[in-house]
């Protein structure tokens, strides 16, 4: 009985510490082995984790992660479509914020240490432009754990993720970027929301300076879209809705940059920018400046299903 309790605690600690890696790896494996035709693939950043409710589709796999850039969106799609039977996926959503057009995780000294070292490099063995990537073993800090115990813990973690079926759960509840002092976004005053919108966009607007990454992302998106067409998969780029307080301060040039990015690809790409229809959303649809609540995610997902099918 004591051994079972200790194993359960160890499995829970392992799960919590490696949650993001386990989520993405599990979704890639599940998507690549699906037996259901006409499935939906979802790639993207935290906007996809927050903005999509997978259960709105008959069979959808959300291979997204916080701060995921276009390069790793492509790596996820390539991994899935190289392993899944041809014809089993019919659409791929590439869900992003405006700043993603200028982003390259491998050139960010902070993000690469958290996301590439802990998630992408262990999965893909690919650090993009990071020549000497850090690499943390999943079991660092746990001591000398026998291999059979490690296997049991990993199996338990994967089973939990499959039971949840979505990134956010009791283990990983939705959170906000800001300390709202226990309030929902709708309960925060407009003055406070404006201040937070200005802070958040200031961080994202800085990314606009990375013109070299922007030019490279044109090439990445072009190759990504050609790859999807080669697998008879419809590419759909989606900008999720952001709060009016965010949209007020975001650089207009960033929005123009996304259009330039899409126009650089000589193939048809469906493009949906929910910020052109903000009257469909209210503060209860948001967790913070640019991330959706579960209610907002269900609304966005329902609209995408109506537009492109389930």
PDB file of C-alpha atoms in Angstrom:
ATOM      1  CA  UNK A   1       0.000   0.000   0.000  1.00  0.00           C
ATOM      2  CA  UNK A   2       2.839   2.357   0.907  1.00  0.00           C
ATOM      3  CA  UNK A   3       4.636   1.525  -2.346  1.00  0.00           C
ATOM      4  CA  UNK A   4       1.495   2.354  -4.338  1.00  0.00           C
ATOM      5  CA  UNK A   5       1.177   5.697  -2.579  1.00  0.00           C
ATOM      6  CA  UNK A   6       4.821   6.557  -3.265  1.00  0.00           C
ATOM      7  CA  UNK A   7       4.479   5.541  -6.915  1.00  0.00           C
ATOM      8  CA  UNK A   8       1.368   7.684  -7.252  1.00  0.00           C
ATOM      9  CA  UNK A   9       3.161  10.700  -5.773  1.00  0.00           C
ATOM     10  CA  UNK A  10       6.163  10.189  -8.030  1.00  0.00           C
ATOM     11  CA  UNK A  11       3.939   9.901 -11.110  1.00  0.00           C
ATOM     12  CA  UNK A  12       2.097  13.103 -10.147  1.00  0.00           C
ATOM     13  CA  UNK A  13       5.359  15.005  -9.668  1.00  0.00           C
ATOM     14  CA  UNK A  14       6.711  13.747 -12.993  1.00  0.00           C
ATOM     15  CA  UNK A  15       3.447  14.697 -14.731  1.00  0.00           C
ATOM     16  CA  UNK A  16       3.410  18.202 -13.281  1.00  0.00           C
ATOM     17  CA  UNK A  17       7.052  18.941 -14.051  1.00  0.00           C
ATOM     18  CA  UNK A  18       6.896  17.696 -17.659  1.00  0.00           C
ATOM     19  CA  UNK A  19       3.310  18.612 -18.506  1.00  0.00           C
ATOM     20  CA  UNK A  20       3.981  20.635 -21.669  1.00  0.00           C
ATOM     21  CA  UNK A  21       6.369  18.088 -23.139  1.00  0.00           C
ATOM     22  CA  UNK A  22       4.006  15.211 -22.336  1.00  0.00           C
ATOM     23  CA  UNK A  23       1.002  17.041 -23.798  1.00  0.00           C
ATOM     24  CA  UNK A  24       2.641  17.828 -27.121  1.00  0.00           C
ATOM     25  CA  UNK A  25       4.315  14.431 -27.476  1.00  0.00           C
ATOM     26  CA  UNK A  26       1.057  12.643 -26.683  1.00  0.00           C
ATOM     27  CA  UNK A  27      -0.982  14.720 -29.136  1.00  0.00           C
ATOM     28  CA  UNK A  28       1.571  14.131 -31.898  1.00  0.00           C
ATOM     29  CA  UNK A  29       1.501  10.396 -31.251  1.00  0.00           C
ATOM     30  CA  UNK A  30      -2.287  10.244 -31.106  1.00  0.00           C
ATOM     31  CA  UNK A  31      -2.690  12.321 -34.266  1.00  0.00           C
ATOM     32  CA  UNK A  32      -0.135  10.277 -36.162  1.00  0.00           C
ATOM     33  CA  UNK A  33      -1.881   7.023 -35.299  1.00  0.00           C
ATOM     34  CA  UNK A  34      -5.490   8.136 -35.831  1.00  0.00           C
ATOM     35  CA  UNK A  35      -7.745   5.758 -37.738  1.00  0.00           C
ATOM     36  CA  UNK A  36     -10.482   8.342 -38.287  1.00  0.00           C
ATOM     37  CA  UNK A  37     -10.768   9.885 -41.777  1.00  0.00           C
ATOM     38  CA  UNK A  38     -11.519  13.602 -42.242  1.00  0.00           C
ATOM     39  CA  UNK A  39      -9.668  14.557 -39.067  1.00  0.00           C
ATOM     40  CA  UNK A  40      -8.623  18.079 -38.075  1.00  0.00           C
ATOM     41  CA  UNK A  41      -5.069  19.097 -37.140  1.00  0.00           C
ATOM     42  CA  UNK A  42      -4.472  22.203 -35.032  1.00  0.00           C
ATOM     43  CA  UNK A  43      -1.105  23.898 -34.626  1.00  0.00           C
ATOM     44  CA  UNK A  44      -0.265  27.168 -32.963  1.00  0.00           C
ATOM     45  CA  UNK A  45       0.777  29.029 -29.861  1.00  0.00           C
ATOM     46  CA  UNK A  46      -1.028  29.655 -26.563  1.00  0.00           C
ATOM     47  CA  UNK A  47      -3.769  31.324 -28.627  1.00  0.00           C
ATOM     48  CA  UNK A  48      -4.580  27.855 -29.950  1.00  0.00           C
ATOM     49  CA  UNK A  49      -4.420  26.209 -26.528  1.00  0.00           C
ATOM     50  CA  UNK A  50      -6.805  28.837 -25.149  1.00  0.00           C
ATOM     51  CA  UNK A  51      -8.892  29.477 -28.237  1.00  0.00           C
ATOM     52  CA  UNK A  52      -9.824  25.971 -29.383  1.00  0.00           C
ATOM     53  CA  UNK A  53     -12.234  23.429 -27.944  1.00  0.00           C
ATOM     54  CA  UNK A  54     -11.311  20.184 -29.656  1.00  0.00           C
ATOM     55  CA  UNK A  55     -14.613  18.469 -28.851  1.00  0.00           C
ATOM     56  CA  UNK A  56     -16.392  20.788 -31.305  1.00  0.00           C
ATOM     57  CA  UNK A  57     -14.874  18.685 -34.119  1.00  0.00           C
ATOM     58  CA  UNK A  58     -15.582  15.021 -34.671  1.00  0.00           C
ATOM     59  CA  UNK A  59     -11.859  14.208 -34.441  1.00  0.00           C
ATOM     60  CA  UNK A  60      -9.354  16.985 -33.746  1.00  0.00           C
ATOM     61  CA  UNK A  61      -5.816  17.021 -32.378  1.00  0.00           C
ATOM     62  CA  UNK A  62      -4.411  20.184 -30.858  1.00  0.00           C
ATOM     63  CA  UNK A  63      -0.650  20.039 -31.393  1.00  0.00           C
ATOM     64  CA  UNK A  64      -0.057  23.524 -30.022  1.00  0.00           C
ATOM     65  CA  UNK A  65       2.065  24.912 -27.234  1.00  0.00           C
ATOM     66  CA  UNK A  66       2.805  28.183 -25.460  1.00  0.00           C
ATOM     67  CA  UNK A  67       4.996  30.481 -27.578  1.00  0.00           C
ATOM     68  CA  UNK A  68       5.069  27.976 -30.445  1.00  0.00           C
ATOM     69  CA  UNK A  69       6.374  29.678 -33.585  1.00  0.00           C
ATOM     70  CA  UNK A  70       5.756  28.875 -37.254  1.00  0.00           C
ATOM     71  CA  UNK A  71       8.859  26.709 -37.453  1.00  0.00           C
ATOM     72  CA  UNK A  72       7.621  24.340 -34.778  1.00  0.00           C
ATOM     73  CA  UNK A  73       4.054  24.492 -36.103  1.00  0.00           C
ATOM     74  CA  UNK A  74       5.508  23.050 -39.283  1.00  0.00           C
ATOM     75  CA  UNK A  75       7.541  20.457 -37.402  1.00  0.00           C
ATOM     76  CA  UNK A  76       4.385  19.276 -35.626  1.00  0.00           C
ATOM     77  CA  UNK A  77       2.370  19.043 -38.828  1.00  0.00           C
ATOM     78  CA  UNK A  78       5.194  17.268 -40.631  1.00  0.00           C
ATOM     79  CA  UNK A  79       5.544  14.708 -37.833  1.00  0.00           C
ATOM     80  CA  UNK A  80       1.797  13.965 -37.854  1.00  0.00           C
ATOM     81  CA  UNK A  81       1.267  13.833 -41.613  1.00  0.00           C
ATOM     82  CA  UNK A  82       4.361  11.715 -42.228  1.00  0.00           C
ATOM     83  CA  UNK A  83       3.007   9.056 -39.873  1.00  0.00           C
ATOM     84  CA  UNK A  84      -0.772   9.242 -40.347  1.00  0.00           C
ATOM     85  CA  UNK A  85      -2.344   7.417 -43.313  1.00  0.00           C
ATOM     86  CA  UNK A  86      -2.756   9.792 -46.243  1.00  0.00           C
ATOM     87  CA  UNK A  87      -6.242  11.238 -46.438  1.00  0.00           C
ATOM     88  CA  UNK A  88      -6.981  10.979 -42.727  1.00  0.00           C
ATOM     89  CA  UNK A  89      -6.491  14.738 -42.224  1.00  0.00           C
ATOM     90  CA  UNK A  90      -8.391  17.194 -44.378  1.00  0.00           C
ATOM     91  CA  UNK A  91      -7.634  20.535 -42.710  1.00  0.00           C
ATOM     92  CA  UNK A  92      -4.878  22.130 -40.659  1.00  0.00           C
ATOM     93  CA  UNK A  93      -5.470  25.246 -38.588  1.00  0.00           C
ATOM     94  CA  UNK A  94      -2.411  27.431 -38.038  1.00  0.00           C
ATOM     95  CA  UNK A  95      -3.495  29.629 -35.141  1.00  0.00           C
ATOM     96  CA  UNK A  96      -1.427  32.657 -34.248  1.00  0.00           C
ATOM     97  CA  UNK A  97      -1.154  36.202 -32.991  1.00  0.00           C
ATOM     98  CA  UNK A  98       0.085  39.012 -35.220  1.00  0.00           C
ATOM     99  CA  UNK A  99       3.554  38.952 -33.630  1.00  0.00           C
ATOM    100  CA  UNK A 100       4.095  35.304 -34.645  1.00  0.00           C
ATOM    101  CA  UNK A 101       4.981  36.532 -38.143  1.00  0.00           C
ATOM    102  CA  UNK A 102       8.165  37.995 -36.640  1.00  0.00           C
ATOM    103  CA  UNK A 103       8.937  35.342 -34.029  1.00  0.00           C
ATOM    104  CA  UNK A 104      11.745  32.783 -33.899  1.00  0.00           C
ATOM    105  CA  UNK A 105      11.968  30.893 -30.616  1.00  0.00           C
ATOM    106  CA  UNK A 106      15.511  29.750 -31.310  1.00  0.00           C
ATOM    107  CA  UNK A 107      16.740  33.365 -31.333  1.00  0.00           C
ATOM    108  CA  UNK A 108      15.095  34.212 -28.003  1.00  0.00           C
ATOM    109  CA  UNK A 109      17.544  33.533 -25.176  1.00  0.00           C
ATOM    110  CA  UNK A 110      14.755  33.221 -22.608  1.00  0.00           C
ATOM    111  CA  UNK A 111      12.128  31.288 -24.564  1.00  0.00           C
ATOM    112  CA  UNK A 112      14.553  28.808 -26.041  1.00  0.00           C
ATOM    113  CA  UNK A 113      15.789  27.839 -22.566  1.00  0.00           C
ATOM    114  CA  UNK A 114      12.232  27.116 -21.442  1.00  0.00           C
ATOM    115  CA  UNK A 115      10.432  25.871 -24.550  1.00  0.00           C
ATOM    116  CA  UNK A 116      13.070  24.419 -26.866  1.00  0.00           C
ATOM    117  CA  UNK A 117      15.174  22.818 -24.132  1.00  0.00           C
ATOM    118  CA  UNK A 118      12.182  21.326 -22.315  1.00  0.00           C
ATOM    119  CA  UNK A 119       9.706  20.584 -25.110  1.00  0.00           C
ATOM    120  CA  UNK A 120      10.813  20.816 -28.741  1.00  0.00           C
ATOM    121  CA  UNK A 121      14.364  19.517 -28.605  1.00  0.00           C
ATOM    122  CA  UNK A 122      13.411  16.384 -26.621  1.00  0.00           C
ATOM    123  CA  UNK A 123      10.666  15.662 -29.171  1.00  0.00           C
ATOM    124  CA  UNK A 124      12.235  16.657 -32.491  1.00  0.00           C
ATOM    125  CA  UNK A 125      15.987  16.745 -31.729  1.00  0.00           C
ATOM    126  CA  UNK A 126      15.860  20.055 -33.590  1.00  0.00           C
ATOM    127  CA  UNK A 127      16.782  23.420 -32.044  1.00  0.00           C
ATOM    128  CA  UNK A 128      16.525  25.411 -35.316  1.00  0.00           C
ATOM    129  CA  UNK A 129      19.086  28.264 -35.068  1.00  0.00           C
ATOM    130  CA  UNK A 130      20.229  27.400 -31.548  1.00  0.00           C
ATOM    131  CA  UNK A 131      23.579  25.780 -32.267  1.00  0.00           C
ATOM    132  CA  UNK A 132      24.345  24.408 -28.807  1.00  0.00           C
ATOM    133  CA  UNK A 133      20.967  23.735 -27.207  1.00  0.00           C
ATOM    134  CA  UNK A 134      20.484  23.010 -23.540  1.00  0.00           C
ATOM    135  CA  UNK A 135      18.852  19.695 -22.846  1.00  0.00           C
ATOM    136  CA  UNK A 136      17.251  18.662 -19.574  1.00  0.00           C
ATOM    137  CA  UNK A 137      16.482  15.023 -18.946  1.00  0.00           C
ATOM    138  CA  UNK A 138      12.846  14.425 -17.993  1.00  0.00           C
ATOM    139  CA  UNK A 139      13.948  12.764 -14.785  1.00  0.00           C
ATOM    140  CA  UNK A 140      16.515  15.344 -13.649  1.00  0.00           C
ATOM    141  CA  UNK A 141      16.236  15.949  -9.924  1.00  0.00           C
ATOM    142  CA  UNK A 142      14.301  12.783  -9.165  1.00  0.00           C
ATOM    143  CA  UNK A 143      17.288  10.724  -8.079  1.00  0.00           C
ATOM    144  CA  UNK A 144      18.017   7.185  -9.181  1.00  0.00           C
ATOM    145  CA  UNK A 145      14.660   5.909 -10.435  1.00  0.00           C
ATOM    146  CA  UNK A 146      14.556   2.343 -11.862  1.00  0.00           C
ATOM    147  CA  UNK A 147      13.626   2.203 -15.548  1.00  0.00           C
ATOM    148  CA  UNK A 148      10.421   0.145 -15.017  1.00  0.00           C
ATOM    149  CA  UNK A 149       9.165   2.808 -12.585  1.00  0.00           C
ATOM    150  CA  UNK A 150       9.886   5.552 -15.133  1.00  0.00           C
ATOM    151  CA  UNK A 151       7.879   3.655 -17.734  1.00  0.00           C
ATOM    152  CA  UNK A 152       4.928   3.259 -15.362  1.00  0.00           C
ATOM    153  CA  UNK A 153       4.961   6.978 -14.532  1.00  0.00           C
ATOM    154  CA  UNK A 154       5.058   7.996 -18.195  1.00  0.00           C
ATOM    155  CA  UNK A 155       2.222   5.624 -19.037  1.00  0.00           C
ATOM    156  CA  UNK A 156       0.131   7.023 -16.181  1.00  0.00           C
ATOM    157  CA  UNK A 157       0.772  10.594 -17.369  1.00  0.00           C
ATOM    158  CA  UNK A 158      -0.240   9.818 -20.946  1.00  0.00           C
ATOM    159  CA  UNK A 159      -3.393   8.077 -19.769  1.00  0.00           C
ATOM    160  CA  UNK A 160      -4.362  11.133 -17.724  1.00  0.00           C
ATOM    161  CA  UNK A 161      -3.872  13.431 -20.718  1.00  0.00           C
ATOM    162  CA  UNK A 162      -6.012  11.191 -22.910  1.00  0.00           C
ATOM    163  CA  UNK A 163      -8.766  11.220 -20.291  1.00  0.00           C
ATOM    164  CA  UNK A 164      -8.741  15.030 -20.228  1.00  0.00           C
ATOM    165  CA  UNK A 165      -8.595  15.288 -24.018  1.00  0.00           C
ATOM    166  CA  UNK A 166      -7.679  18.958 -23.843  1.00  0.00           C
ATOM    167  CA  UNK A 167      -4.731  20.946 -22.495  1.00  0.00           C
ATOM    168  CA  UNK A 168      -6.568  22.693 -19.676  1.00  0.00           C
ATOM    169  CA  UNK A 169      -7.846  20.491 -16.889  1.00  0.00           C
ATOM    170  CA  UNK A 170      -7.940  20.169 -13.120  1.00  0.00           C
ATOM    171  CA  UNK A 171      -4.195  19.523 -13.279  1.00  0.00           C
ATOM    172  CA  UNK A 172      -3.540  22.577 -15.455  1.00  0.00           C
ATOM    173  CA  UNK A 173      -6.397  25.085 -14.992  1.00  0.00           C
ATOM    174  CA  UNK A 174      -6.676  28.147 -17.206  1.00  0.00           C
ATOM    175  CA  UNK A 175      -4.703  31.061 -15.829  1.00  0.00           C
ATOM    176  CA  UNK A 176      -4.111  34.700 -16.665  1.00  0.00           C
ATOM    177  CA  UNK A 177      -0.994  36.644 -17.560  1.00  0.00           C
ATOM    178  CA  UNK A 178      -1.791  39.235 -14.908  1.00  0.00           C
ATOM    179  CA  UNK A 179      -2.733  39.118 -11.248  1.00  0.00           C
ATOM    180  CA  UNK A 180      -6.424  39.954 -11.470  1.00  0.00           C
ATOM    181  CA  UNK A 181      -6.785  39.544  -7.691  1.00  0.00           C
ATOM    182  CA  UNK A 182      -9.334  36.779  -7.986  1.00  0.00           C
ATOM    183  CA  UNK A 183     -11.486  38.630 -10.513  1.00  0.00           C
ATOM    184  CA  UNK A 184     -12.457  37.551 -14.000  1.00  0.00           C
ATOM    185  CA  UNK A 185     -11.497  39.732 -16.953  1.00  0.00           C
ATOM    186  CA  UNK A 186     -15.098  40.973 -17.109  1.00  0.00           C
ATOM    187  CA  UNK A 187     -14.886  42.101 -13.481  1.00  0.00           C
ATOM    188  CA  UNK A 188     -11.757  44.197 -14.032  1.00  0.00           C
ATOM    189  CA  UNK A 189     -12.354  47.908 -14.617  1.00  0.00           C
ATOM    190  CA  UNK A 190     -11.886  49.303 -18.104  1.00  0.00           C
ATOM    191  CA  UNK A 191      -9.052  51.528 -16.851  1.00  0.00           C
ATOM    192  CA  UNK A 192      -7.138  48.515 -15.521  1.00  0.00           C
ATOM    193  CA  UNK A 193      -7.806  46.517 -18.669  1.00  0.00           C
ATOM    194  CA  UNK A 194      -6.416  49.329 -20.809  1.00  0.00           C
ATOM    195  CA  UNK A 195      -3.253  49.464 -18.701  1.00  0.00           C
ATOM    196  CA  UNK A 196      -2.773  45.704 -19.058  1.00  0.00           C
ATOM    197  CA  UNK A 197      -3.436  45.891 -22.794  1.00  0.00           C
ATOM    198  CA  UNK A 198      -0.723  48.498 -23.149  1.00  0.00           C
ATOM    199  CA  UNK A 199       1.769  46.401 -21.169  1.00  0.00           C
ATOM    200  CA  UNK A 200       1.041  43.247 -23.122  1.00  0.00           C
ATOM    201  CA  UNK A 201       1.236  44.831 -26.576  1.00  0.00           C
ATOM    202  CA  UNK A 202       4.462  46.609 -25.643  1.00  0.00           C
ATOM    203  CA  UNK A 203       6.095  43.178 -25.295  1.00  0.00           C
ATOM    204  CA  UNK A 204       4.649  41.912 -28.567  1.00  0.00           C
ATOM    205  CA  UNK A 205       5.333  45.126 -30.501  1.00  0.00           C
ATOM    206  CA  UNK A 206       9.061  44.754 -29.752  1.00  0.00           C
ATOM    207  CA  UNK A 207       9.092  41.596 -31.859  1.00  0.00           C
ATOM    208  CA  UNK A 208       8.249  43.702 -34.937  1.00  0.00           C
ATOM    209  CA  UNK A 209      11.933  44.669 -35.187  1.00  0.00           C
ATOM    210  CA  UNK A 210      12.952  41.120 -36.123  1.00  0.00           C
ATOM    211  CA  UNK A 211      12.798  41.600 -39.877  1.00  0.00           C
ATOM    212  CA  UNK A 212      15.229  38.748 -40.575  1.00  0.00           C
ATOM    213  CA  UNK A 213      12.915  36.310 -38.795  1.00  0.00           C
ATOM    214  CA  UNK A 214       9.973  37.764 -40.721  1.00  0.00           C
ATOM    215  CA  UNK A 215      11.672  37.040 -44.040  1.00  0.00           C
ATOM    216  CA  UNK A 216      12.545  33.534 -42.922  1.00  0.00           C
ATOM    217  CA  UNK A 217       8.973  32.947 -41.775  1.00  0.00           C
ATOM    218  CA  UNK A 218       7.831  33.706 -45.316  1.00  0.00           C
ATOM    219  CA  UNK A 219       9.947  30.783 -46.486  1.00  0.00           C
ATOM    220  CA  UNK A 220       8.752  28.557 -43.631  1.00  0.00           C
ATOM    221  CA  UNK A 221       5.092  29.294 -44.268  1.00  0.00           C
ATOM    222  CA  UNK A 222       5.545  28.719 -47.998  1.00  0.00           C
ATOM    223  CA  UNK A 223       7.149  25.331 -47.404  1.00  0.00           C
ATOM    224  CA  UNK A 224       4.528  24.514 -44.755  1.00  0.00           C
ATOM    225  CA  UNK A 225       1.621  25.276 -47.083  1.00  0.00           C
ATOM    226  CA  UNK A 226       3.160  23.373 -49.999  1.00  0.00           C
ATOM    227  CA  UNK A 227       3.631  20.413 -47.662  1.00  0.00           C
ATOM    228  CA  UNK A 228      -0.045  20.561 -46.622  1.00  0.00           C
ATOM    229  CA  UNK A 229      -1.188  20.719 -50.244  1.00  0.00           C
ATOM    230  CA  UNK A 230       1.032  17.731 -50.993  1.00  0.00           C
ATOM    231  CA  UNK A 231      -0.949  15.783 -48.395  1.00  0.00           C
ATOM    232  CA  UNK A 232      -4.344  17.090 -49.572  1.00  0.00           C
ATOM    233  CA  UNK A 233      -4.751  19.097 -46.370  1.00  0.00           C
ATOM    234  CA  UNK A 234      -6.450  22.496 -46.424  1.00  0.00           C
ATOM    235  CA  UNK A 235      -4.342  25.259 -44.756  1.00  0.00           C
ATOM    236  CA  UNK A 236      -6.312  27.720 -42.618  1.00  0.00           C
ATOM    237  CA  UNK A 237      -4.531  30.567 -40.821  1.00  0.00           C
ATOM    238  CA  UNK A 238      -6.507  31.951 -37.891  1.00  0.00           C
ATOM    239  CA  UNK A 239      -5.943  35.004 -35.712  1.00  0.00           C
ATOM    240  CA  UNK A 240      -7.959  34.491 -32.548  1.00  0.00           C
ATOM    241  CA  UNK A 241      -9.899  37.436 -31.078  1.00  0.00           C
ATOM    242  CA  UNK A 242      -8.023  39.735 -28.733  1.00  0.00           C
ATOM    243  CA  UNK A 243      -9.596  42.123 -26.276  1.00  0.00           C
ATOM    244  CA  UNK A 244     -10.338  45.685 -27.455  1.00  0.00           C
ATOM    245  CA  UNK A 245      -7.747  46.799 -24.909  1.00  0.00           C
ATOM    246  CA  UNK A 246      -5.097  44.747 -26.721  1.00  0.00           C
ATOM    247  CA  UNK A 247      -6.191  45.739 -30.214  1.00  0.00           C
ATOM    248  CA  UNK A 248      -6.055  49.410 -29.277  1.00  0.00           C
ATOM    249  CA  UNK A 249      -2.281  49.335 -28.768  1.00  0.00           C
ATOM    250  CA  UNK A 250      -1.004  46.669 -31.171  1.00  0.00           C
ATOM    251  CA  UNK A 251       1.104  48.073 -34.018  1.00  0.00           C
ATOM    252  CA  UNK A 252      -0.951  48.307 -37.239  1.00  0.00           C
ATOM    253  CA  UNK A 253       2.218  47.295 -39.090  1.00  0.00           C
ATOM    254  CA  UNK A 254       2.082  43.943 -37.291  1.00  0.00           C
ATOM    255  CA  UNK A 255      -1.342  43.246 -38.773  1.00  0.00           C
ATOM    256  CA  UNK A 256      -0.098  44.327 -42.196  1.00  0.00           C
ATOM    257  CA  UNK A 257       2.854  41.986 -41.738  1.00  0.00           C
ATOM    258  CA  UNK A 258       0.587  38.959 -41.414  1.00  0.00           C
ATOM    259  CA  UNK A 259      -1.101  39.869 -44.708  1.00  0.00           C
ATOM    260  CA  UNK A 260       2.312  40.277 -46.358  1.00  0.00           C
ATOM    261  CA  UNK A 261       3.324  36.896 -44.953  1.00  0.00           C
ATOM    262  CA  UNK A 262       0.260  35.239 -46.464  1.00  0.00           C
ATOM    263  CA  UNK A 263       0.603  37.079 -49.775  1.00  0.00           C
ATOM    264  CA  UNK A 264       4.170  35.785 -50.105  1.00  0.00           C
ATOM    265  CA  UNK A 265       2.823  32.243 -50.541  1.00  0.00           C
ATOM    266  CA  UNK A 266       1.695  31.546 -54.155  1.00  0.00           C
ATOM    267  CA  UNK A 267      -1.011  29.111 -53.019  1.00  0.00           C
ATOM    268  CA  UNK A 268      -4.477  29.671 -51.601  1.00  0.00           C
ATOM    269  CA  UNK A 269      -4.630  29.988 -47.822  1.00  0.00           C
ATOM    270  CA  UNK A 270      -7.887  30.534 -45.994  1.00  0.00           C
ATOM    271  CA  UNK A 271      -7.449  33.409 -43.550  1.00  0.00           C
ATOM    272  CA  UNK A 272      -9.703  34.280 -40.635  1.00  0.00           C
ATOM    273  CA  UNK A 273      -8.996  37.271 -38.406  1.00  0.00           C
ATOM    274  CA  UNK A 274     -11.549  37.306 -35.617  1.00  0.00           C
ATOM    275  CA  UNK A 275     -10.475  40.830 -34.709  1.00  0.00           C
ATOM    276  CA  UNK A 276     -12.447  42.012 -37.722  1.00  0.00           C
ATOM    277  CA  UNK A 277     -15.610  40.895 -35.914  1.00  0.00           C
ATOM    278  CA  UNK A 278     -15.038  41.885 -32.303  1.00  0.00           C
ATOM    279  CA  UNK A 279     -18.717  42.687 -31.837  1.00  0.00           C
ATOM    280  CA  UNK A 280     -19.198  38.905 -31.557  1.00  0.00           C
ATOM    281  CA  UNK A 281     -17.230  38.862 -28.304  1.00  0.00           C
ATOM    282  CA  UNK A 282     -17.551  40.421 -24.867  1.00  0.00           C
ATOM    283  CA  UNK A 283     -15.280  40.506 -21.788  1.00  0.00           C
ATOM    284  CA  UNK A 284     -16.615  37.168 -20.521  1.00  0.00           C
ATOM    285  CA  UNK A 285     -15.033  35.540 -23.576  1.00  0.00           C
ATOM    286  CA  UNK A 286     -11.530  36.477 -22.356  1.00  0.00           C
ATOM    287  CA  UNK A 287      -9.195  35.342 -19.599  1.00  0.00           C
ATOM    288  CA  UNK A 288      -6.919  38.358 -20.085  1.00  0.00           C
ATOM    289  CA  UNK A 289      -5.752  40.739 -22.814  1.00  0.00           C
ATOM    290  CA  UNK A 290      -5.309  38.179 -25.594  1.00  0.00           C
ATOM    291  CA  UNK A 291      -6.318  34.741 -24.319  1.00  0.00           C
ATOM    292  CA  UNK A 292      -9.819  33.310 -24.448  1.00  0.00           C
ATOM    293  CA  UNK A 293     -11.879  31.809 -21.665  1.00  0.00           C
ATOM    294  CA  UNK A 294     -13.503  28.407 -22.148  1.00  0.00           C
ATOM    295  CA  UNK A 295     -16.681  30.225 -23.208  1.00  0.00           C
ATOM    296  CA  UNK A 296     -14.726  32.207 -25.789  1.00  0.00           C
ATOM    297  CA  UNK A 297     -12.952  29.091 -27.039  1.00  0.00           C
ATOM    298  CA  UNK A 298     -16.262  27.317 -27.571  1.00  0.00           C
ATOM    299  CA  UNK A 299     -17.592  30.333 -29.485  1.00  0.00           C
ATOM    300  CA  UNK A 300     -14.532  30.562 -31.767  1.00  0.00           C
ATOM    301  CA  UNK A 301     -14.474  26.802 -32.345  1.00  0.00           C
ATOM    302  CA  UNK A 302     -18.164  26.766 -33.204  1.00  0.00           C
ATOM    303  CA  UNK A 303     -17.656  29.493 -35.797  1.00  0.00           C
ATOM    304  CA  UNK A 304     -14.706  27.649 -37.359  1.00  0.00           C
ATOM    305  CA  UNK A 305     -16.772  24.468 -37.554  1.00  0.00           C
ATOM    306  CA  UNK A 306     -19.549  26.389 -39.325  1.00  0.00           C
ATOM    307  CA  UNK A 307     -17.032  27.862 -41.775  1.00  0.00           C
ATOM    308  CA  UNK A 308     -14.906  24.808 -42.551  1.00  0.00           C
ATOM    309  CA  UNK A 309     -16.801  21.752 -41.292  1.00  0.00           C
ATOM    310  CA  UNK A 310     -16.362  19.394 -38.397  1.00  0.00           C
TER     311      UNK A 310
END
